[in-house]
Short mmCIF file of C-alpha atoms in Angstrom, two decimals:
data_model
loop_
_atom_site.label_atom_id
_atom_site.label_comp_id
_atom_site.label_asym_id
_atom_site.label_seq_id
_atom_site.Cartn_x
_atom_site.Cartn_y
_atom_site.Cartn_z
CA MET L 1058 0.11 0.06 0.14
CA GLU L 1059 1.22 3.54 -0.83
CA LEU L 1060 0.11 6.74 0.80
CA THR L 1061 0.86 10.21 -0.44
CA THR L 1062 0.86 13.84 0.88
CA GLU L 1063 1.49 17.09 -0.65
CA ARG L 1064 5.19 16.45 -0.80
CA LEU L 1065 5.79 12.68 0.08
CA LEU L 1066 5.16 9.28 -1.03
CA LEU L 1067 5.18 6.77 1.60
CA ARG L 1068 5.70 3.25 0.23
CA PRO L 1069 6.98 -0.21 1.22
CA TRP L 1070 10.73 -0.58 1.42
CA ARG L 1071 12.48 -2.65 -1.50
CA GLU L 1072 15.82 -4.05 -1.16
CA SER L 1073 16.91 -1.75 -4.00
CA ASP L 1074 16.57 1.07 -1.42
CA ALA L 1075 19.50 -0.32 0.62
CA GLU L 1076 22.09 2.49 -0.80
CA ALA L 1077 19.79 5.25 -0.18
CA LEU L 1078 18.84 3.98 3.39
CA TYR L 1079 22.50 3.52 4.24
CA GLN L 1080 23.40 7.13 3.16
CA TYR L 1081 21.11 8.52 6.10
CA ALA L 1082 20.95 5.54 8.49
CA LYS L 1083 24.73 5.31 8.92
CA ASP L 1084 24.81 8.94 10.53
CA PRO L 1085 25.21 8.62 14.36
CA ALA L 1086 22.87 11.74 14.72
CA VAL L 1087 19.95 9.59 13.32
CA GLY L 1088 19.78 6.06 14.80
CA PRO L 1089 20.94 6.10 18.50
CA ILE L 1090 18.58 9.12 19.56
CA ALA L 1091 15.71 7.12 18.11
CA GLY L 1092 16.87 3.76 19.70
CA TRP L 1093 18.74 1.84 16.92
CA LYS L 1094 22.48 1.50 16.00
CA PRO L 1095 23.85 3.32 12.87
CA HIS L 1096 24.11 1.06 9.84
CA THR L 1097 27.53 -0.27 9.17
CA SER L 1098 27.34 -0.92 5.31
CA VAL L 1099 24.98 -1.22 2.36
CA GLU L 1100 24.61 -4.74 3.14
CA ASN L 1101 23.45 -4.28 6.56
CA SER L 1102 20.89 -1.85 5.46
CA ARG L 1103 19.65 -4.46 3.03
CA GLU L 1104 19.37 -6.87 5.70
CA ILE L 1105 17.33 -4.48 7.85
CA ILE L 1106 15.04 -3.94 4.79
CA ARG L 1107 14.67 -7.46 4.53
CA TYR L 1108 14.04 -8.24 8.22
CA ILE L 1109 12.74 -5.21 9.88
CA LEU L 1110 11.51 -2.55 7.35
CA SER L 1111 9.66 -5.06 5.44
CA ALA L 1112 7.04 -5.42 8.19
CA GLU L 1113 3.44 -4.52 7.52
CA GLY L 1114 2.70 -0.78 7.91
CA THR L 1115 6.47 0.30 7.50
CA TYR L 1116 7.00 2.79 4.89
CA ALA L 1117 9.72 4.51 3.01
CA VAL L 1118 9.44 8.24 3.30
CA CYS L 1119 10.32 9.37 -0.11
CA LEU L 1120 10.15 13.06 -1.91
CA LYS L 1121 7.46 12.87 -4.62
CA ASN L 1122 9.80 14.30 -7.12
CA ASP L 1123 12.39 11.51 -7.06
CA GLY L 1124 10.87 8.60 -5.14
CA LYS L 1125 14.07 7.94 -3.09
CA PRO L 1126 13.86 7.15 0.48
CA ILE L 1127 14.86 9.71 3.05
CA GLY L 1128 13.52 8.50 6.24
CA CYS L 1129 10.92 5.86 7.56
CA VAL L 1130 7.41 6.00 9.11
CA GLY L 1131 5.75 3.04 10.56
CA LEU L 1132 2.39 2.22 12.18
CA SER L 1133 2.70 -0.97 14.36
CA LEU L 1134 -0.58 -2.44 15.39
CA GLY L 1135 -1.62 -4.17 18.74
CA GLU L 1136 0.91 -6.70 19.87
CA ALA L 1137 3.31 -5.77 17.06
CA SER L 1138 4.10 -2.50 18.82
CA ASN L 1139 6.73 -1.82 21.44
CA LEU L 1140 3.86 -1.02 23.80
CA HIS L 1141 1.98 -4.22 23.40
CA LEU L 1142 -1.25 -2.55 22.66
CA PRO L 1143 -4.86 -4.04 22.17
CA ASP L 1144 -5.64 -4.70 18.26
CA THR L 1145 -7.69 -1.51 18.15
CA GLU L 1146 -4.58 0.66 18.91
CA GLY L 1147 -1.38 1.47 17.09
CA GLU L 1148 2.12 3.01 17.59
CA ILE L 1149 3.83 5.33 15.22
CA GLY L 1150 7.56 5.31 14.83
CA TYR L 1151 9.69 7.48 12.52
CA TRP L 1152 13.07 9.03 11.59
CA ILE L 1153 14.49 11.09 8.72
CA GLY L 1154 17.97 11.92 7.33
CA VAL L 1155 19.76 14.89 8.61
CA PRO L 1156 19.66 16.80 5.35
CA PHE L 1157 15.83 16.83 5.72
CA TRP L 1158 15.48 18.05 9.35
CA GLY L 1159 13.49 20.92 10.06
CA GLN L 1160 11.38 20.96 6.68
CA GLY L 1161 8.23 19.64 8.22
CA LEU L 1162 8.21 16.56 6.29
CA ILE L 1163 8.11 13.97 9.25
CA PRO L 1164 5.20 15.65 10.79
CA GLU L 1165 3.59 15.48 7.23
CA ALA L 1166 4.23 11.86 7.09
CA VAL L 1167 3.05 11.27 10.55
CA ARG L 1168 -0.10 13.08 9.96
CA GLU L 1169 -0.82 10.99 6.88
CA VAL L 1170 -0.07 7.67 8.94
CA MET L 1171 -2.34 9.01 11.56
CA ARG L 1172 -5.29 9.58 8.99
CA HIS L 1173 -4.75 6.05 7.82
CA GLY L 1174 -4.82 4.68 11.09
CA PHE L 1175 -7.90 6.32 12.19
CA GLU L 1176 -9.75 6.57 8.94
CA ASP L 1177 -8.78 3.53 7.05
CA LEU L 1178 -8.08 1.10 9.98
CA LYS L 1179 -10.71 2.36 12.37
CA LEU L 1180 -7.95 2.63 15.21
CA ASP L 1181 -9.30 4.00 18.64
CA LYS L 1182 -5.98 5.29 19.79
CA ILE L 1183 -2.39 5.88 18.40
CA TRP L 1184 0.52 6.03 20.72
CA CYS L 1185 3.96 7.60 20.11
CA GLY L 1186 7.06 7.98 22.13
CA TYR L 1187 10.49 9.58 22.25
CA PHE L 1188 13.70 9.23 24.60
CA ASP L 1189 14.99 11.91 26.72
CA GLY L 1190 16.79 14.29 24.79
CA ASN L 1191 15.18 13.72 21.55
CA ASP L 1192 13.70 17.29 21.44
CA LYS L 1193 13.11 16.89 17.63
CA SER L 1194 10.93 13.80 18.11
CA ARG L 1195 8.84 15.43 21.03
CA ARG L 1196 8.32 18.35 18.82
CA VAL L 1197 7.05 16.32 15.84
CA GLN L 1198 4.48 14.70 18.42
CA GLU L 1199 3.47 18.05 19.75
CA LYS L 1200 2.89 19.45 16.12
CA CYS L 1201 0.74 16.24 15.30
CA GLY L 1202 -1.56 16.61 18.42
CA PHE L 1203 -0.01 13.90 20.60
CA VAL L 1204 -0.55 14.34 24.34
CA TYR L 1205 1.67 13.33 27.08
CA HIS L 1206 0.61 9.91 28.78
CA HIS L 1207 3.46 8.66 30.93
CA THR L 1208 7.30 8.20 31.32
CA ASN L 1209 9.16 5.03 31.50
CA LYS L 1210 12.33 5.58 33.56
CA ASP L 1211 15.43 3.60 33.37
CA ILE L 1212 14.13 0.88 30.91
CA HIS L 1213 16.69 -1.32 29.30
CA TRP L 1214 16.65 -0.73 25.36
CA LYS L 1215 17.76 -4.13 23.71
CA LEU L 1216 18.64 -2.42 20.58
CA MET L 1217 21.37 -0.24 22.10
CA ASP L 1218 21.81 -2.34 25.10
CA ASP L 1219 21.48 0.70 27.35
CA ILE L 1220 19.20 2.25 29.93
CA ARG L 1221 16.87 5.04 28.71
CA THR L 1222 14.04 7.26 29.68
CA GLU L 1223 11.18 7.00 27.39
CA HIS L 1224 8.25 9.58 27.17
CA VAL L 1225 4.93 8.15 25.69
CA THR L 1226 2.24 10.13 24.13
CA CYS L 1227 -0.99 9.29 22.57
CA ILE L 1228 -3.85 10.62 20.72
CA THR L 1229 -7.54 9.19 20.41
CA ARG L 1230 -9.59 9.01 17.36
CA GLN L 1231 -12.04 11.80 18.96
CA GLU L 1232 -9.10 14.27 19.70
CA TRP L 1233 -7.76 13.68 16.20
CA GLU L 1234 -11.05 14.38 14.69
CA ARG L 1235 -11.50 17.65 16.88
CA GLN L 1236 -8.03 18.81 15.33
CA LYS L 1237 -8.68 17.99 11.61
#
């Protein structure tokens, strides 16, 4: 399935995207703050596409003008989420390459995934989260209408094998409809 916005195409990842993915995912300013290690090679990126980014509801964020991935946005439903949600709820995750920071592209992508979740999938609530210090991610969630729900202090984050504090936000379908 593909989703579109004014400037973006959100589409499934393809193994042929590995070079473009590596270009942005190798940057240490991107992955660690979002909870994953920088990619180490094009082949590493290809494996991540194959085994992680190929999951249902995970999209390459591409500019419409060239269709090349510059980031990622995903909606994990129910038990597939990090938060182990009921089937009527989902969790959004996202990142974008450094050259595209500050252009409003990820809020645009997140809003479209929210629309898809609430209108097409009929979800009741969508969750999101960010780690301490990730102010850019916090701002995306604020811009998209997410409201603070709780903080998980001193959690072990397996992907980075470290201890983190995670702030969790959410928005209900009713809140989203009021904001439209």
